[in-house]
Coordinates of C-alpha atoms in Angstrom, one line a residue:
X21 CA 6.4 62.1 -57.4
X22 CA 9.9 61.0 -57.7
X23 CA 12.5 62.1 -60.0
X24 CA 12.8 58.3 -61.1
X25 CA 8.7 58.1 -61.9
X26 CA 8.9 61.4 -64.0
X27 CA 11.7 60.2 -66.1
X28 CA 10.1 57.1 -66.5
X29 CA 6.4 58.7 -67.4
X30 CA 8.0 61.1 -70.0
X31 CA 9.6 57.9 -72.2
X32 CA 6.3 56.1 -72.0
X33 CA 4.7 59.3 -73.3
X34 CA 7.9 59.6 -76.3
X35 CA 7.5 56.0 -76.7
X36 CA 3.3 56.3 -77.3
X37 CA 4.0 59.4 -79.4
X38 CA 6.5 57.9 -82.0
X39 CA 4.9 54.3 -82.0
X40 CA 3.8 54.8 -85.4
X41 CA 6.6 55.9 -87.3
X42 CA 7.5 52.7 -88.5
X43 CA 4.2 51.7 -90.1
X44 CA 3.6 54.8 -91.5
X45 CA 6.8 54.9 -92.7
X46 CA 6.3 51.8 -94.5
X47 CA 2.8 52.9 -96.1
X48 CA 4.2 55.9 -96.9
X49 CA 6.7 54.2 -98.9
X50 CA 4.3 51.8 -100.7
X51 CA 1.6 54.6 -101.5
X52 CA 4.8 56.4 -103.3
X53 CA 5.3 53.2 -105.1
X54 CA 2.1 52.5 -106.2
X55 CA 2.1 56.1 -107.3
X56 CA 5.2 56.8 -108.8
X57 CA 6.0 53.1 -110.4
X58 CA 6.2 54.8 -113.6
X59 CA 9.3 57.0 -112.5
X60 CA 11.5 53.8 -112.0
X61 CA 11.0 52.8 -115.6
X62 CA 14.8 53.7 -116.6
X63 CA 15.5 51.3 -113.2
X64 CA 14.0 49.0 -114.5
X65 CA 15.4 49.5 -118.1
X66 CA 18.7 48.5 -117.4
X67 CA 17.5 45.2 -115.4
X68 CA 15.6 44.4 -119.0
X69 CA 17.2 46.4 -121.8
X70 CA 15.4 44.3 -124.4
X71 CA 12.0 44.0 -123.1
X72 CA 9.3 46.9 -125.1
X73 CA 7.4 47.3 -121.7
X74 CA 9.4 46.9 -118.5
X75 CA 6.6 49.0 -115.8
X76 CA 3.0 46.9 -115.7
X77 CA 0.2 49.1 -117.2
X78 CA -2.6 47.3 -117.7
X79 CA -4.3 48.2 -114.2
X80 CA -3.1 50.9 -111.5
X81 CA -0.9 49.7 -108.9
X82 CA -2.9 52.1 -106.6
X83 CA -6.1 50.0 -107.6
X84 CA -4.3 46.4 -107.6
X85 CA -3.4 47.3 -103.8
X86 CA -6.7 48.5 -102.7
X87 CA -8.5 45.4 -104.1
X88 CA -5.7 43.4 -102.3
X89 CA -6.3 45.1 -99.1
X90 CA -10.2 44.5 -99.2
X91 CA -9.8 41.0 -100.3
X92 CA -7.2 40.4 -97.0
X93 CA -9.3 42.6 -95.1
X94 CA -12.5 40.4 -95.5
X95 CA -10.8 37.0 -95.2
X96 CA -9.2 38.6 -91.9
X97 CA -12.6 39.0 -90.7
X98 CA -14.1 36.1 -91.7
X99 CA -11.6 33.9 -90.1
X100 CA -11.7 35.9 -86.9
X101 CA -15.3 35.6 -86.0
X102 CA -14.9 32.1 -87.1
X103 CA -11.8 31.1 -85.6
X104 CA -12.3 33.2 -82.1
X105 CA -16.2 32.1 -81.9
X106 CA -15.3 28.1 -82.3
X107 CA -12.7 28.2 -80.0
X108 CA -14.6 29.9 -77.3
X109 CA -17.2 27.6 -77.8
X110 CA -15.0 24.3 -77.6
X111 CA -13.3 26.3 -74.3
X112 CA -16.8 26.2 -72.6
X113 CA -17.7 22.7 -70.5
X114 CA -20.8 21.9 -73.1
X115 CA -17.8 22.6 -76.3
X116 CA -14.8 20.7 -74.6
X117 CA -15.4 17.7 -76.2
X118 CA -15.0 18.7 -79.6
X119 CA -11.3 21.0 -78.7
X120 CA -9.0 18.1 -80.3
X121 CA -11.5 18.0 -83.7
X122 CA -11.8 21.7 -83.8
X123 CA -7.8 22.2 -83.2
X124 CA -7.7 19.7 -86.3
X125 CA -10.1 21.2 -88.9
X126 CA -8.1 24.3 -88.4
X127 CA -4.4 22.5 -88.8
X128 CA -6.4 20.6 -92.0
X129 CA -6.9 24.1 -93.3
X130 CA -3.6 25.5 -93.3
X131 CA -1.6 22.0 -94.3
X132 CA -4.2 22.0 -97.5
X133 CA -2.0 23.9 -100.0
X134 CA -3.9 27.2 -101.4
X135 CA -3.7 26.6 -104.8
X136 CA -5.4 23.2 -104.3
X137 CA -8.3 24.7 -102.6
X138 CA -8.5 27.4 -105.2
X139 CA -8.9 24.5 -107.6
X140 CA -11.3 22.7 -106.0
X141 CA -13.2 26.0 -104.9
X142 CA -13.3 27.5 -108.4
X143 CA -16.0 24.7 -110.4
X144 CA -18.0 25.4 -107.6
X145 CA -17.9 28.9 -106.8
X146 CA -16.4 30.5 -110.3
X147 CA -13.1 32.6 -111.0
X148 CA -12.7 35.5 -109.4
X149 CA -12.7 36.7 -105.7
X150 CA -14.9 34.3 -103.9
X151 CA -12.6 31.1 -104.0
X152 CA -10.0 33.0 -103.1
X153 CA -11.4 34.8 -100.1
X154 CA -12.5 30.8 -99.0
X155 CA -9.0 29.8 -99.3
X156 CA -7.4 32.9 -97.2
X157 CA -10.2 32.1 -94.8
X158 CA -9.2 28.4 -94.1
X159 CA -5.5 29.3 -94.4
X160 CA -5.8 31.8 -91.7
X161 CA -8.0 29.6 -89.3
X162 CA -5.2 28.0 -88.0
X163 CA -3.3 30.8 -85.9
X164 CA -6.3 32.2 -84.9
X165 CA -7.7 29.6 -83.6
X166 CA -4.6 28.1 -81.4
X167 CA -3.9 31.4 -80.2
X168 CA -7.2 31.9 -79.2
X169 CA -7.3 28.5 -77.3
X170 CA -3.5 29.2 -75.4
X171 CA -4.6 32.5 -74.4
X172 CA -8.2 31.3 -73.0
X173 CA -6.3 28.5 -71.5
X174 CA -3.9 30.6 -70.2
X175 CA -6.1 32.9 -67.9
X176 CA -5.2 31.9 -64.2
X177 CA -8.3 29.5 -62.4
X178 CA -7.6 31.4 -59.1
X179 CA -8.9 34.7 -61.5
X180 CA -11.8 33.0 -62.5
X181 CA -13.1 31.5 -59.3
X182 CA -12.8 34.9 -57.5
X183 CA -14.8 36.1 -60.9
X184 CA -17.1 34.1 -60.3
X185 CA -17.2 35.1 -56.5
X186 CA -18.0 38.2 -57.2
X187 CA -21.5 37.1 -58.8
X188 CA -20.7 37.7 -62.6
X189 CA -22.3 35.4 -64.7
X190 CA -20.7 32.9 -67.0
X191 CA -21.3 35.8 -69.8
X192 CA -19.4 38.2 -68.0
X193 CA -16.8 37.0 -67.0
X194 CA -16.4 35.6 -71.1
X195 CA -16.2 39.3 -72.1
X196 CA -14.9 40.9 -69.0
X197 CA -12.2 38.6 -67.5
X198 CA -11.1 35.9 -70.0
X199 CA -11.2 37.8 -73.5
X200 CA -9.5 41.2 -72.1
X201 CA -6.8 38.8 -70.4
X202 CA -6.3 36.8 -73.7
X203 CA -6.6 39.5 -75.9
X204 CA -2.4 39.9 -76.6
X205 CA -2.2 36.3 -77.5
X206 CA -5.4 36.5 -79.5
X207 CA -4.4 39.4 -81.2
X208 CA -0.8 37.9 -82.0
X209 CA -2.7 34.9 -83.9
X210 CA -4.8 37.0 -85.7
X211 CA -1.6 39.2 -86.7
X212 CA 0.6 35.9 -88.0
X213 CA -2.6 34.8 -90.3
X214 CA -3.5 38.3 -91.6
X215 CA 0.4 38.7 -92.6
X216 CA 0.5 35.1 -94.4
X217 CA -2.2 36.0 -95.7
X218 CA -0.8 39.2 -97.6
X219 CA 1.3 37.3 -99.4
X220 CA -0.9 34.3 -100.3
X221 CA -3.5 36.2 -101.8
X222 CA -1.3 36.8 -104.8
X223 CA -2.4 33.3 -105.8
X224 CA -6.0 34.8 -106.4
X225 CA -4.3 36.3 -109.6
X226 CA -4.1 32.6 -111.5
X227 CA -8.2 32.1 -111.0
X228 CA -9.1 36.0 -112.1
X229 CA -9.4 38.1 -108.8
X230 CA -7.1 40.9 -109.5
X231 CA -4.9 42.5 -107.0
X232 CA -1.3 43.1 -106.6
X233 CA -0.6 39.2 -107.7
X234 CA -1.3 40.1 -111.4
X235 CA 2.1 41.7 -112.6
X236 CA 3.8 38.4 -110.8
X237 CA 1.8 36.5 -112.8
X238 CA 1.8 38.2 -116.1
X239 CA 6.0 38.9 -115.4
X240 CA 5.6 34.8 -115.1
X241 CA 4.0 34.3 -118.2
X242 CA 5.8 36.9 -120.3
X243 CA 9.2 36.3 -118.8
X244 CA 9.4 39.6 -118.0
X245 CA 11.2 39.9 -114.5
X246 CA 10.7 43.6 -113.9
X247 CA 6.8 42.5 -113.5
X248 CA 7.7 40.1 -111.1
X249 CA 9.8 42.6 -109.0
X250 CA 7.4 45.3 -108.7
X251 CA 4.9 42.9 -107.7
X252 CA 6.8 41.4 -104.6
X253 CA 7.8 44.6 -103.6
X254 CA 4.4 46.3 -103.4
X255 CA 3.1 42.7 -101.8
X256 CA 6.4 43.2 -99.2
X257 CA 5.7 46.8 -98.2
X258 CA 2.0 46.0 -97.4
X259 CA 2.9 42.6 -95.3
X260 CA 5.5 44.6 -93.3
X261 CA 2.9 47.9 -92.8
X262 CA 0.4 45.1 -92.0
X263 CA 2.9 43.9 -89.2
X264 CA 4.5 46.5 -87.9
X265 CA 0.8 48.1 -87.3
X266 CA -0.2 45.0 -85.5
X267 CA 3.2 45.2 -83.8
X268 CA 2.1 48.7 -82.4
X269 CA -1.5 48.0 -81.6
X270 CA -0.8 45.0 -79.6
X271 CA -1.7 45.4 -75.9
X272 CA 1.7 44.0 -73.3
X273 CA 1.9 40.6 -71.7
X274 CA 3.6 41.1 -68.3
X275 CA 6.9 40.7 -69.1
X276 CA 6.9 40.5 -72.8
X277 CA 10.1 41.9 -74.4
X278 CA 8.9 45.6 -76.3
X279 CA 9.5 43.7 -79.8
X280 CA 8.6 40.1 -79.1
X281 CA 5.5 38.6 -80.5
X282 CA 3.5 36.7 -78.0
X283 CA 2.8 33.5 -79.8
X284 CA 2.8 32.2 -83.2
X285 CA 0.2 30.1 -85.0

């Protein structure tokens, strides 16, 4: 083996080894947060002298975080199966004709603003969680579901006729040749929607769900700005570990650029 090939084997190894770092950095950084909010209190003291409370208290930061997480976590997976399994199914030839209405629904979804479907959601389905999980859902279709189309679209026809050549069935080459093939583009949609996502499920504080969107509300309210700051900043360390770990876990297009994201919704 060459001198050349050696060098270049040991940075992919330091590369794999330290591709981490950054989004453990930044969930390192928002566990101490949620942990040590009190801490910053004289911080915070001089932003809001005259305010009697300046860190929120009325629920743990560490337990507003992990019902935000679960909240984001099942709307990511609900839009997923949704938004993968409807455009694989409007790729196939008995689906095609409804492509342009399925592409549509999912651009409906995302151009409805969230607090309107929150408002329409809630006399049906009640305050708390529920609506607010529906409206992350139909928010996130949107990325998803282009991304999935471009990247089935995307797999070459000469690589599917000499798939089917081989004698796989229409199954198998689904799951072995066209999803494996468009899984960095999938996987880039599903990264833009989960990250919007982060940040619009702080809405869910106005209709009762609690998670990390209460002290922005309450700081709203109140007037009292140091709620509102610690808040964003918890929601802003979660949306950039949420990135930077789909950032990592992202499998290479052929020429991609190390940092570049392969498409956006």
């Amino acid at each position: 083996m060459s001198d050349v090939a050696i060098k270049e084997g040991e940075a992919v190894n330091r590369r794999s080894r330290w591709r981490f770092v950054v989004p453990l950095i930044w969930l390192a950084a928002l566990l101490l947060l949620a942990v040590g909010m009190t801490t910053l209190e004289p911080l915070f003291r001089l932003l809001e002298p005259d305010l009697r409370q300046v860190i929120y208290v009325r629920e743990s930061f560490l337990v507003l975080l992990g019902q935000h997480v679960l909240m984001v976590a099942v709307a990511a997976l609900l839009a997923t199966v949704v938004g993968v399994g409807a455009a694989v199914a409007v790729t196939r030839a008995a689906g095609r004709d409804f492509m342009p209405m399925v592409a549509q629904l999912a651009s409906i979804g995302q151009t409805f603003p969230p607090v309107a479907v929150l408002a329409l959601a809630v006399p049906l389905l009640g305050f708390g969680t529920v609506p607010v999980i529906v409206a992350l859902v139909l928010y996130g279709l949107l990325p998803i579901v282009r991304n999935t189309l471009a990247g089935l679209q995307g797999v070459s026809a000469e690589v599917l006729e000499a798939a089917r050549g081989m004698g796989m069935s229409p199954r198998q080459v689904l799951l072995q040749v066209e999803l494996p093939l468009a899984a960095p583009v999938i996987l880039a949609g599903i990264r833009t929607s989960v990250t919007i996502n982060v940040a619009t499920a702080a809405l869910g504080a106005t209709v009762g769900a609690s998670n990390l969107g209460d002290p922005i509300i309450s700081g709203i309210v109140n007037g009292n700005t140091p709620y509102i700051i610690q808040g964003a900043v918890m929601i802003g360390l979660l949306a950039l570990a949420v990135d930077s770990l789909f950032e990592r876990l992202q499998p290479r297009v052929p020429g991609q650029a190390s940092d570049g994201q392969v498409a956006n919704g």
